[in-house]
Coordinates of C-alpha atoms in Angstrom, one line a residue:
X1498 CA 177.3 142.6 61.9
X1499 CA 176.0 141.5 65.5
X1500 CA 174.1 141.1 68.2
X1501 CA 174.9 144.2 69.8
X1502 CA 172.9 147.5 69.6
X1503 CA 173.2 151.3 71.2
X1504 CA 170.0 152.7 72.3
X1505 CA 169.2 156.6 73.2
X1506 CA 173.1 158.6 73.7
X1507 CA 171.1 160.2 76.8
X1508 CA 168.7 157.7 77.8
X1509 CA 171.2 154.3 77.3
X1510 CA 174.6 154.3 77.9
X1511 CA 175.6 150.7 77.6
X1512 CA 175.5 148.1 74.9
X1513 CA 172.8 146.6 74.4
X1514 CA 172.5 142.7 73.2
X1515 CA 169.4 141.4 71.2
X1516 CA 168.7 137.8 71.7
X1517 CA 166.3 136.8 68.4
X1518 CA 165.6 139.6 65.6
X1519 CA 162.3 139.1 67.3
X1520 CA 163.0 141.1 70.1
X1521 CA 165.0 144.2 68.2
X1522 CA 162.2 146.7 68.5
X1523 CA 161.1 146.3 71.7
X1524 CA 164.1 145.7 73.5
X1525 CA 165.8 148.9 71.8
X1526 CA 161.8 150.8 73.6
X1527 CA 161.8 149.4 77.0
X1528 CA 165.8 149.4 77.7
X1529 CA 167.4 151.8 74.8
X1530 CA 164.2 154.6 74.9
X1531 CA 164.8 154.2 70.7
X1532 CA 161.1 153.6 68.7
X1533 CA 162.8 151.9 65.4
X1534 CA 159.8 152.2 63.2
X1535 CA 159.7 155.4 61.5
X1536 CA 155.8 155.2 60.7
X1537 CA 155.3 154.6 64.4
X1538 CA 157.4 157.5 65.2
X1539 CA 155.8 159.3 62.9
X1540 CA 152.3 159.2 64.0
X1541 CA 153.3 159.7 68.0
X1542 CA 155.0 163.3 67.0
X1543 CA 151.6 163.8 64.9
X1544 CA 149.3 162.7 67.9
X1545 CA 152.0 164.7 70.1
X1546 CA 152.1 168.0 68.3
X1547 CA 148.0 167.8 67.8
X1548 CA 147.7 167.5 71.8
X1549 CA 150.0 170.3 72.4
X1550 CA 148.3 172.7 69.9
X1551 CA 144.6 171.8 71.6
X1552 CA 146.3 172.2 75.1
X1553 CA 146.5 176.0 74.3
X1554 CA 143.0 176.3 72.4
X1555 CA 144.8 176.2 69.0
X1556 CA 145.5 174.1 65.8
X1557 CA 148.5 172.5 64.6
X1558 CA 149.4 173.0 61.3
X1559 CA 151.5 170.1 60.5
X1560 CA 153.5 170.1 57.0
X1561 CA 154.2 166.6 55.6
X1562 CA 157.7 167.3 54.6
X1563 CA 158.4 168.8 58.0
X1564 CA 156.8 165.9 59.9
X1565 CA 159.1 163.1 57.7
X1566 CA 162.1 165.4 58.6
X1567 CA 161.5 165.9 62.4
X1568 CA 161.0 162.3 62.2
X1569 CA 163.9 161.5 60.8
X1570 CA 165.8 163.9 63.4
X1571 CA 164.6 162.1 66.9
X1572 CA 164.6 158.7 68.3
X1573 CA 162.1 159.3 71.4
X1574 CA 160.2 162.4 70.3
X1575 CA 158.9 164.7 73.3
X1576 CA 156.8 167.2 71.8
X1577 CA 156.4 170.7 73.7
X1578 CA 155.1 173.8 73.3
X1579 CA 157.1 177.3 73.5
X1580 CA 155.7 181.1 72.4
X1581 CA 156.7 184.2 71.2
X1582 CA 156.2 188.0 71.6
X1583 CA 152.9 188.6 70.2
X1584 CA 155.0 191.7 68.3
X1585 CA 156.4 189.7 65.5
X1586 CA 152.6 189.1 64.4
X1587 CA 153.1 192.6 62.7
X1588 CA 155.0 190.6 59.8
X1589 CA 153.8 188.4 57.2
X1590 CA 153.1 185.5 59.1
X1591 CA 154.5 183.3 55.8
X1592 CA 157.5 185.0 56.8
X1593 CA 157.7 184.6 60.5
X1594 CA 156.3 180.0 59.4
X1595 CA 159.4 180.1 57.3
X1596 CA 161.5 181.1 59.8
X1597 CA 160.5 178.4 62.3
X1598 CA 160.2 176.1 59.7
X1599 CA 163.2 176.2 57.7
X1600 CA 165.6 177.4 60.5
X1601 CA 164.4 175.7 63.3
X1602 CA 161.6 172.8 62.7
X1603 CA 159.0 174.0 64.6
X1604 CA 155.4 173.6 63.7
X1605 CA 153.4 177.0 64.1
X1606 CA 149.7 176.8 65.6
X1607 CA 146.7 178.5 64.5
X1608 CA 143.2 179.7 66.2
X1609 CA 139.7 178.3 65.4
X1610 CA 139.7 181.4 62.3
X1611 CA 143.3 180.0 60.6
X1612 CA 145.3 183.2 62.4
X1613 CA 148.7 182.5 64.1
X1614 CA 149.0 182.2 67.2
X1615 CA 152.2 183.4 69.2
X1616 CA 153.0 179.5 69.8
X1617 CA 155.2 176.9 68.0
X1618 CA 156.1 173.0 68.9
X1619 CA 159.3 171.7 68.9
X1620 CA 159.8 168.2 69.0
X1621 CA 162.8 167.2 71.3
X1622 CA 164.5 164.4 71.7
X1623 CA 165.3 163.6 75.4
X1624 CA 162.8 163.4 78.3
X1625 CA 164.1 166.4 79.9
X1626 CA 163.6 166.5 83.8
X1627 CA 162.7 170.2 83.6
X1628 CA 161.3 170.6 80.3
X1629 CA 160.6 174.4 80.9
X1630 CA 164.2 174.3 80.3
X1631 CA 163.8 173.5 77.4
X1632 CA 161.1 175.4 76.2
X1633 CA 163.1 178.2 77.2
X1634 CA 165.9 177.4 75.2
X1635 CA 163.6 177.2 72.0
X1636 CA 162.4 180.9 73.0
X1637 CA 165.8 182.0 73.0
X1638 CA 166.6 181.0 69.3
X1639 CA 163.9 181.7 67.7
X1640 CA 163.6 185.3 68.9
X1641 CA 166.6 186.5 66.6
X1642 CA 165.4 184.4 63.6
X1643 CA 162.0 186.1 64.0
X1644 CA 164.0 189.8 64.7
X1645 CA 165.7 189.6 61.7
X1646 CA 162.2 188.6 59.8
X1647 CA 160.8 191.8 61.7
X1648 CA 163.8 193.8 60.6
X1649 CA 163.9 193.0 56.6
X1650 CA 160.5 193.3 56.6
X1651 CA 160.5 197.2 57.8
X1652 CA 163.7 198.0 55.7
X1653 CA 162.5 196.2 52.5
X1654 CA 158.9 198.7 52.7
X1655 CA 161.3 201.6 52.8
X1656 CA 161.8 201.2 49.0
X1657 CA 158.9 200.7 46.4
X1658 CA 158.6 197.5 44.4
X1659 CA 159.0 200.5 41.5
X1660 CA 162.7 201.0 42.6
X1661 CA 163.5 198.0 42.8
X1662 CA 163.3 197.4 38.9
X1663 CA 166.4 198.9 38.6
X1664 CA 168.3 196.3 40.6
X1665 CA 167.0 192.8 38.5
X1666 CA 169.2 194.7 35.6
X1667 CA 171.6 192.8 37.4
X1668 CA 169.9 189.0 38.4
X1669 CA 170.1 187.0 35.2
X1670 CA 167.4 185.2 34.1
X1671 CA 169.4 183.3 31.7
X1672 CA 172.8 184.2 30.0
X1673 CA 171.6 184.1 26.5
X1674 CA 168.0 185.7 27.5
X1675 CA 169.1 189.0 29.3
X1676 CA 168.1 189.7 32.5
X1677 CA 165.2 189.4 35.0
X1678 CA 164.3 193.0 34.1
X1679 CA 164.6 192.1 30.5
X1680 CA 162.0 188.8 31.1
X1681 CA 159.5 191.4 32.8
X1682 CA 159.3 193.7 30.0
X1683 CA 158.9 191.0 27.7
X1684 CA 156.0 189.7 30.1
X1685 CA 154.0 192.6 30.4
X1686 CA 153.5 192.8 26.4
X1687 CA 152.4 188.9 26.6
X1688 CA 150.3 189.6 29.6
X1689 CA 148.6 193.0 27.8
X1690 CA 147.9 190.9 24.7
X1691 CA 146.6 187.7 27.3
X1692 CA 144.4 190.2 29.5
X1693 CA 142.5 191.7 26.2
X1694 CA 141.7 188.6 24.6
X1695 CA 139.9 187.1 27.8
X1696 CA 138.4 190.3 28.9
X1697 CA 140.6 191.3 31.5
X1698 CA 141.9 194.8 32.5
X1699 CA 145.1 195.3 30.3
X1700 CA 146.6 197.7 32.0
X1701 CA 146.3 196.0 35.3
X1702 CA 148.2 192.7 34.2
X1703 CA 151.3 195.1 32.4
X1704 CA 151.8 197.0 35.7
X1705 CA 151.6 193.6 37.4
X1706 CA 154.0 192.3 35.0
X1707 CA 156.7 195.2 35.3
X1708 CA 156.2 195.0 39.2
X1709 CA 156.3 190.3 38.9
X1710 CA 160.2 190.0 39.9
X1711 CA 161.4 193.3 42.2
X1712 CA 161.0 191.3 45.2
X1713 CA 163.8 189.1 44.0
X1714 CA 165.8 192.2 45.3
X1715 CA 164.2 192.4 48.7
X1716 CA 166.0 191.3 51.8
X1717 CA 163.2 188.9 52.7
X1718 CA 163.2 187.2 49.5
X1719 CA 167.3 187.0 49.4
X1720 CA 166.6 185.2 53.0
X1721 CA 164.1 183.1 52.3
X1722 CA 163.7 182.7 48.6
X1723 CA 160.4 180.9 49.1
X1724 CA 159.0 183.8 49.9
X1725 CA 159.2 185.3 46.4
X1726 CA 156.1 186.2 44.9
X1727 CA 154.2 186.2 48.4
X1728 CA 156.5 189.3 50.0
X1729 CA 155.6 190.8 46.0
X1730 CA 152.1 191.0 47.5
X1731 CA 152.9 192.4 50.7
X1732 CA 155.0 195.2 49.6
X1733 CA 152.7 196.3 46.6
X1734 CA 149.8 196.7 49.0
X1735 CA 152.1 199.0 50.8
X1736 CA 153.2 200.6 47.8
X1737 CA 149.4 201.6 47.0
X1738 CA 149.5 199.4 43.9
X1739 CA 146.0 198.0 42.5
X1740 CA 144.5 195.3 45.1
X1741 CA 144.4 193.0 41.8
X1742 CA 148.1 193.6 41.3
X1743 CA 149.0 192.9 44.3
X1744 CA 147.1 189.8 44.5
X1745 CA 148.4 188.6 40.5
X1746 CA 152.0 188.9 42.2
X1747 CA 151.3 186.4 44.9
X1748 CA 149.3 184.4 42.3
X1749 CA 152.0 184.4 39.4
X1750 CA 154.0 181.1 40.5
X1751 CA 150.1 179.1 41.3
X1752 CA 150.0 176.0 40.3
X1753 CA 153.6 175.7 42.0
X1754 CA 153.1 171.3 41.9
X1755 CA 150.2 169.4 40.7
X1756 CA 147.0 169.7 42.6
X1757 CA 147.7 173.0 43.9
X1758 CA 145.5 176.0 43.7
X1759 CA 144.9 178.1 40.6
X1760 CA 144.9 182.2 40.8
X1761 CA 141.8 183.5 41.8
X1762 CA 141.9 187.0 40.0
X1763 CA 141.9 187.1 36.2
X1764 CA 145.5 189.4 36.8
X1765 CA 146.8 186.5 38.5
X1766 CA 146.0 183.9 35.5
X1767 CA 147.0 186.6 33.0
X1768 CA 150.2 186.9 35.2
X1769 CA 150.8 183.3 35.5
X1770 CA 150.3 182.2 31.8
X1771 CA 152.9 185.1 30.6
X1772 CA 155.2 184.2 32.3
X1773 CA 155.3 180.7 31.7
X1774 CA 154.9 180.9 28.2
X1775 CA 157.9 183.2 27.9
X1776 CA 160.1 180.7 29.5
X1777 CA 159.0 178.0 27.7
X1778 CA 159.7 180.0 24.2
X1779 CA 163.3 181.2 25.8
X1780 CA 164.7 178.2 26.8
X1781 CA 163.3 176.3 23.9
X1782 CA 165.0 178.7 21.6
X1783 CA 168.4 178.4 22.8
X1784 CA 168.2 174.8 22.2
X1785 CA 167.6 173.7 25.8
X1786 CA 164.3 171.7 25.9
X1787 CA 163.9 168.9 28.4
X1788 CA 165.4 165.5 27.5
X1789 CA 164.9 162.5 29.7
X1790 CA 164.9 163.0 33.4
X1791 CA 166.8 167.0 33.3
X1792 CA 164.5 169.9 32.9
X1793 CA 166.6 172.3 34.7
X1794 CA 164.1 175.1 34.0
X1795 CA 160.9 173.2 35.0
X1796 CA 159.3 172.9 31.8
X1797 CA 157.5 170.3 32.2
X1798 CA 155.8 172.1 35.0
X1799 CA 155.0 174.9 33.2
X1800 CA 153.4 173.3 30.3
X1801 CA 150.7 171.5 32.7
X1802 CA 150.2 175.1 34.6
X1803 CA 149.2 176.8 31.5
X1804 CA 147.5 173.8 30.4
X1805 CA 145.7 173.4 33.8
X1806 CA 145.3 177.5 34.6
X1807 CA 143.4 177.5 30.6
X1808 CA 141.3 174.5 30.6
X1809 CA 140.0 175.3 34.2
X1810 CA 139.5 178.7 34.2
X1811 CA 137.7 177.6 30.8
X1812 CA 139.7 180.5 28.6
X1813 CA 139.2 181.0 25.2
X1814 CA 142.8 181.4 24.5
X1815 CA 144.9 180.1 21.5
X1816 CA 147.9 179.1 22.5
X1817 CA 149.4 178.9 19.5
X1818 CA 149.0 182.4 18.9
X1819 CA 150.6 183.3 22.7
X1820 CA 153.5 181.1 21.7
X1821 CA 153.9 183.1 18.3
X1822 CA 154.0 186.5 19.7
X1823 CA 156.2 185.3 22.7
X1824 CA 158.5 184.4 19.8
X1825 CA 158.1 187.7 18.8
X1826 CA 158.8 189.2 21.6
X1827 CA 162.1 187.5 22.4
X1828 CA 163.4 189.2 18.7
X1829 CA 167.4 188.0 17.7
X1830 CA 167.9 186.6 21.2
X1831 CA 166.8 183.4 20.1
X1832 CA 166.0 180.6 16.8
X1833 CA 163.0 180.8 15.7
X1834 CA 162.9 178.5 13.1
X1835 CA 160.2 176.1 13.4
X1836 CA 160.4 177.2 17.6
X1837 CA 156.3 177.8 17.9
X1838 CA 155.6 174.7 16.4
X1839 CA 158.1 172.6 18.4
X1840 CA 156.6 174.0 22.4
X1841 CA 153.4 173.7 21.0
X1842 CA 153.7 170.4 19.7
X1843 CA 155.7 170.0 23.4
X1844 CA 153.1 170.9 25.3
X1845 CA 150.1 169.0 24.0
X1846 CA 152.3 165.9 24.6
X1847 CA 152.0 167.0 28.1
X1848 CA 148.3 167.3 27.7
X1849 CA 148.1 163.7 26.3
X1850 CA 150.3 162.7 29.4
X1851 CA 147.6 164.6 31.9
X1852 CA 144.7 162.5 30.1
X1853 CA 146.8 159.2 30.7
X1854 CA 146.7 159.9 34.2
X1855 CA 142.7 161.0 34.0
X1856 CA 142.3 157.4 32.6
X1857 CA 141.4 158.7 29.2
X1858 CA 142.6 156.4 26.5
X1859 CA 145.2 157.6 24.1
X1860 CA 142.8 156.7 21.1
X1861 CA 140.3 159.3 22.5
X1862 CA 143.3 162.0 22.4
X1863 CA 144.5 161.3 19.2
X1864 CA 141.3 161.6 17.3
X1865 CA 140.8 165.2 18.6
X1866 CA 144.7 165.7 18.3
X1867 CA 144.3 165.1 14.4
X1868 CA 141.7 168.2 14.2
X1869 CA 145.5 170.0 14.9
X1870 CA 143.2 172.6 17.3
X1871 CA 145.1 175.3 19.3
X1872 CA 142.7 176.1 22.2
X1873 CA 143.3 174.3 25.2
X1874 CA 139.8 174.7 26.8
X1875 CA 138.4 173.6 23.4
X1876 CA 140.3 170.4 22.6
X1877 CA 139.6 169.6 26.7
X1878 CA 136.3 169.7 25.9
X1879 CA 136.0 167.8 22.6
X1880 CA 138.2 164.8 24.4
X1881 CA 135.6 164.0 27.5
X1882 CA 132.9 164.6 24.7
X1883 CA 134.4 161.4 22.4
X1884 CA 135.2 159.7 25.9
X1885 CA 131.6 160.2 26.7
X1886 CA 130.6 159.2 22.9
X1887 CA 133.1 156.1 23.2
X1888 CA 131.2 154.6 25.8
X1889 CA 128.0 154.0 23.4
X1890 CA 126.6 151.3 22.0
X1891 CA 126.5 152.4 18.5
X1892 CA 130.8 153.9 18.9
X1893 CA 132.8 151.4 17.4
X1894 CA 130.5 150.7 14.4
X1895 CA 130.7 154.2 13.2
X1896 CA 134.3 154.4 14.3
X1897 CA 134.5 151.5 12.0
X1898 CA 132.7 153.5 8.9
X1899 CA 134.5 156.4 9.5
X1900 CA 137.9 154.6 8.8
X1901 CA 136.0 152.8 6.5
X1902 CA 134.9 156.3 4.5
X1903 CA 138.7 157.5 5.3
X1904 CA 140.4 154.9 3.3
X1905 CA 138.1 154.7 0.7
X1906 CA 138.3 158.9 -0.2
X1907 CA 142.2 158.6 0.7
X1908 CA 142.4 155.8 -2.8
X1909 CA 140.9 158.0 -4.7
X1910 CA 142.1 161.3 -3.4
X1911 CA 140.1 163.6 -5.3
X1912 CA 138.8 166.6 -4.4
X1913 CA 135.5 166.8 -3.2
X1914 CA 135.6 170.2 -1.4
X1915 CA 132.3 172.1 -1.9
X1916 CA 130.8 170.0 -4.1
X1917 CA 126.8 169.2 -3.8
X1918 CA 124.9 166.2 -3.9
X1919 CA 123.0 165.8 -6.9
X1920 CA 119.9 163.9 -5.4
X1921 CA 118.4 162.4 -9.2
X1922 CA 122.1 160.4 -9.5
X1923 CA 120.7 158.4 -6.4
X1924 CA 119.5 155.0 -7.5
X1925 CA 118.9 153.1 -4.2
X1926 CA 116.5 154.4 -1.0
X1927 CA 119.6 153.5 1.5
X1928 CA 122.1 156.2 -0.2
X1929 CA 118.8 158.7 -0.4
X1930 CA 118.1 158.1 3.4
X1931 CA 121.5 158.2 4.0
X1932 CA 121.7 162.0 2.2
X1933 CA 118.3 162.7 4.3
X1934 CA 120.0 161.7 7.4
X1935 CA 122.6 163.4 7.1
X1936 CA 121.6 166.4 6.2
X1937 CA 118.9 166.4 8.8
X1938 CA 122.1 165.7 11.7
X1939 CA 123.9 168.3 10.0
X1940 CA 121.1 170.5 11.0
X1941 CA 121.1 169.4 14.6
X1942 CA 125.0 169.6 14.7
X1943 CA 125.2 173.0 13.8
X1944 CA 124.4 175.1 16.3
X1945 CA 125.4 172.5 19.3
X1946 CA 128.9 172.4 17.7
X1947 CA 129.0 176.4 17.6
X1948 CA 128.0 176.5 21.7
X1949 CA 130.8 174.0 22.3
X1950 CA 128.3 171.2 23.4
X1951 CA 130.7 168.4 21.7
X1952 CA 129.2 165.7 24.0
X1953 CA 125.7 166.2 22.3
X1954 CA 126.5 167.0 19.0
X1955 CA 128.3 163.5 18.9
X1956 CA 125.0 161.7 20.7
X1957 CA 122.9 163.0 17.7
X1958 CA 125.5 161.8 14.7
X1959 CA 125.1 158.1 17.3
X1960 CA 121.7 157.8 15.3
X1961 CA 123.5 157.2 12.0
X1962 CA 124.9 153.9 12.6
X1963 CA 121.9 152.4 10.8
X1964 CA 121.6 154.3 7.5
X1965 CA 125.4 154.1 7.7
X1966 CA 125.3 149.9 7.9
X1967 CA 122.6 150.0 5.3
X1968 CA 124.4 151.9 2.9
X1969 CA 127.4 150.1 2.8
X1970 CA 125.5 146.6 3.4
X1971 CA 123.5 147.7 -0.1
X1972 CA 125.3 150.2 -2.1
X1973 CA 128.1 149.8 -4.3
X1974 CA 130.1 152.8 -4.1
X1975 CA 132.8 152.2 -6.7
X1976 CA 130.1 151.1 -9.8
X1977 CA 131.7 152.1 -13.8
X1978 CA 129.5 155.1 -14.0
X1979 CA 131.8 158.1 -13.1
X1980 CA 129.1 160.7 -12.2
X1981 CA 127.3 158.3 -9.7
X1982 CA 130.6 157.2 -8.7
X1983 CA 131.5 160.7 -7.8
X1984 CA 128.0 161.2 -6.5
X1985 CA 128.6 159.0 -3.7
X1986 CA 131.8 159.8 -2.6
X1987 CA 130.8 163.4 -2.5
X1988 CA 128.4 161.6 0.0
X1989 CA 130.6 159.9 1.8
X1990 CA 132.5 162.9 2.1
X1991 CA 129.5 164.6 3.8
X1992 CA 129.7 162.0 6.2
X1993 CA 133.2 162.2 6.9
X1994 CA 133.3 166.0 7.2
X1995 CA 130.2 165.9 9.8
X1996 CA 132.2 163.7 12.5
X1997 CA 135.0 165.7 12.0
X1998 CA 133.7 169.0 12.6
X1999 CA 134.4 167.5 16.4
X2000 CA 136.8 164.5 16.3
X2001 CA 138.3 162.0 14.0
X2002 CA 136.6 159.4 15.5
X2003 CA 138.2 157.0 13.0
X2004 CA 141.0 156.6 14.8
X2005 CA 138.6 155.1 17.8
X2006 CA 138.3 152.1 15.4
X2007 CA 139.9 148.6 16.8
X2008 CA 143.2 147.9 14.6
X2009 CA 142.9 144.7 12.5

């Protein structure tokens, strides 16, 4: 510890002294050509890069992660601007972005209509006195990085993504699940069943499927392995493949964080689900679920994309059922006992975690969790319908009688399934209106419940709080007499049943 300070190894070449922590930052600008603060360094390469790009008519695109690590690379950042035979173009330009990006930390430029430009900036770290120099330097290393792109590219198109099957016989997906090729078999019979229940082409998302993983055996890919999936999409449209297959292999790894992009094409979706849902049934049946902070195999990830890719794309899918035949797919390879149940029950604990973070109260969760549904898009809708239901005046007083109801047919646990009302055992006018009431919401209920519109269904049943209160404020449910007594917990049981054909809004009641 001291007083004493180097600034820039070019730009300062003696020691510099600080007289008062005061004076650090600027003393190591004006004499040591060092900005200290990385935000402030940060946002002069931004401003930097933007003015180069606009000095040649174009548009920087400027990653995040790429910015903090150029940041972190240069004390006096000098941002310039160097091109690049307009030849290369002919390749994919993810291919020729990863190349500057990942090799050499260049930000690529773009015109007014998102095409790339023959241009990148580099960011150096001296104020050169000839910075064409410079420039020129930059030229001269990227133009083999970008070669070799060019050259993988034209070898890799010499053989289909069809041949290349073959090859993942040898990648192993997992050493107890066989290999890639094995994963993409299993796939395309997930993805056939997944394409024909939501009305997609079948035979589309099982040719995707086969084709998913053969540009794991690509040059490009083995270069730059975040390419996989995208280089898929380039070399089936060369193969001839189906425009939708093509697309479904770029698509298959979207949503790759959260807030990314879902596939656009129902192939895609099809694609994507499949395969997610085979490695989630795989690695849970060899015992490897997450625990704690390790999920080696992204799981956690992979829940929230199915969840996200079904509730969004609004598919009527039952997940349960995708996580059964998955199981069945997989055959001896793994334990089945009690494996469907334990993802599923996984991954709707990932879809209680998503509504945390939406702000929706865990109480609003559980009582649709306790219907024990299996469609994703369903219970996503029956949750904002009971949030939206929560929020009324009348909500906790029939949460409250709903509990109420609960315990009292849980004490006397008989039951009550079929049975009718018998309307001349009534011997008050609030148990009668109560029966009227009911049976009047049930008719309203119906039909909205069938269409899905939970949110309205629940505003009708909002109506009952009176009769509800009046009933239970004037009528003695447990009297001597067993068939009244009966007679109006068969009643009650009406009650119950028409809140739970959506929620168990019981369980919105406040705790005593």
């Amino acid at each position: 510890a001291g007083n004493e300070t180097a600034g820039h190894r070019f730009h300062c070449d003696e020691k510099l002294v600080i007289p008062t922590p005061h004076d650090y930052q600027q003393l190591l600008r004006n004499s040591g050509k060092v900005i200290v603060d990385f935000e402030e360094r940060k946002s002069l390469i931004k401003d930097q890069v933007n003015a180069e790009a606009g000095n040649i008519g174009g548009k920087a695109v400027i990653d995040d992660a790429l910015l903090d690590e150029v940041t972190s690379l240069v004390e006096w950042p000098v941002a310039l601007t160097g091109k690049f035979d307009e030849q290369f173009l002919d390749v994919p330009v993810e291919a020729l972005i990863s190349s500057m990006k990942e090799h050499q930390k260049y930000f690529h430029v773009v015109d007014a209509n998102d095409a790339l430009l023959p241009n990148f900036i580099t960011v150096a770290n001296i104020i050169s006195k000839d910075p064409s120099q410079v420039i020129s330097g930059n030229e001269r290393v990227i133009r083999p990085r970008l070669s070799d792109a060019a050259f993988f590219f034209a070898t890799d198109k010499k053989q289909s993504l069809e041949n290349r099957r073959s090859k993942l016989e040898t990648i192993i997906f997992q050493a107890q699940l066989g290999s890639v090729a094995d994963k993409t078999l299993r796939v395309a019979k997930l993805a056939s069943h997944i394409a024909t229940v939501i009305g997609s082409d079948a035979t589309l998302a099982n040719r995707a499927a086969l084709l998913s993983k053969s540009d794991l055996a690509t040059e490009m890919v083995l270069e730059f392995s975040d390419l996989q999936g995208i280089m898929g999409y380039y070399y089936a449209l060369n193969d001839n493949e189906h425009e939708d297959v093509a697309k479904a292999l770029r698509e298959q790894y979207m949503p790759r964080f959260a807030g990314d992009q879902l596939p656009s094409t129902t192939t895609g979706i099809v694609l994507a689900l499949a395969d997610r849902i085979d490695t989630l049934v795989g690695i849970f049946g060899i015992g490897q679920p997450p625990s704690g902070s390790k999920d080696p195999f992204a799981l956690r990830r992979a829940s929230l994309g199915v969840l996200r890719i079904i509730v969004e794309k609004q598919l009527t899918l039952d997940l349960h059922d995708c996580l059964t035949l998955a199981s069945d797919h997989y055959g001896s390879l793994i334990n089945t006992d009690n494996l469907v149940d334990s993802v599923f029950s996984y991954m709707i604990e990932r879809f209680r975690a998503w509504y945390e973070d939406e702000d929706v109260q865990t109480d609003i969760f559980m009582a649709v969790a306790a219907k024990q549904l299996t469609q994703p898009y369903d219970i996503n809708r029956r949750v904002h319908a009971v949030q939206q239901f929560s929020k009324l005046a009348e909500a906790k007083s029939l949460a409250t009688a709903n509990k109420r109801v609960s315990n009292i047919l849980a004490k006397n646990n008989i039951d009550l399934t079929g049975e009718q009302l018998n309307p001349s055992l009534f011997e008050s006018t609030d148990e009668k209106d109560l029966a009227t009431m009911l049976a009047t919401k049930a008719g309203e209920t119906t039909p909205l419940i069938s269409a899905g519109d939970y949110a309205q269904a629940l505003a009708a049943l909002a109506s009952l709080k009176d009769p509800i209160d009046n009933f239970f404020d004037n009528v003695m449910v447990m009297v001597d007499d067993k068939q009244v007594r009966t007679n109006r917990l068969i009643l009650l049981n009406h009650l119950r049943t028409l809140f739970l054909e959506v929620a168990d809004i019981s369980l919105l009641a406040p705790a005593k």
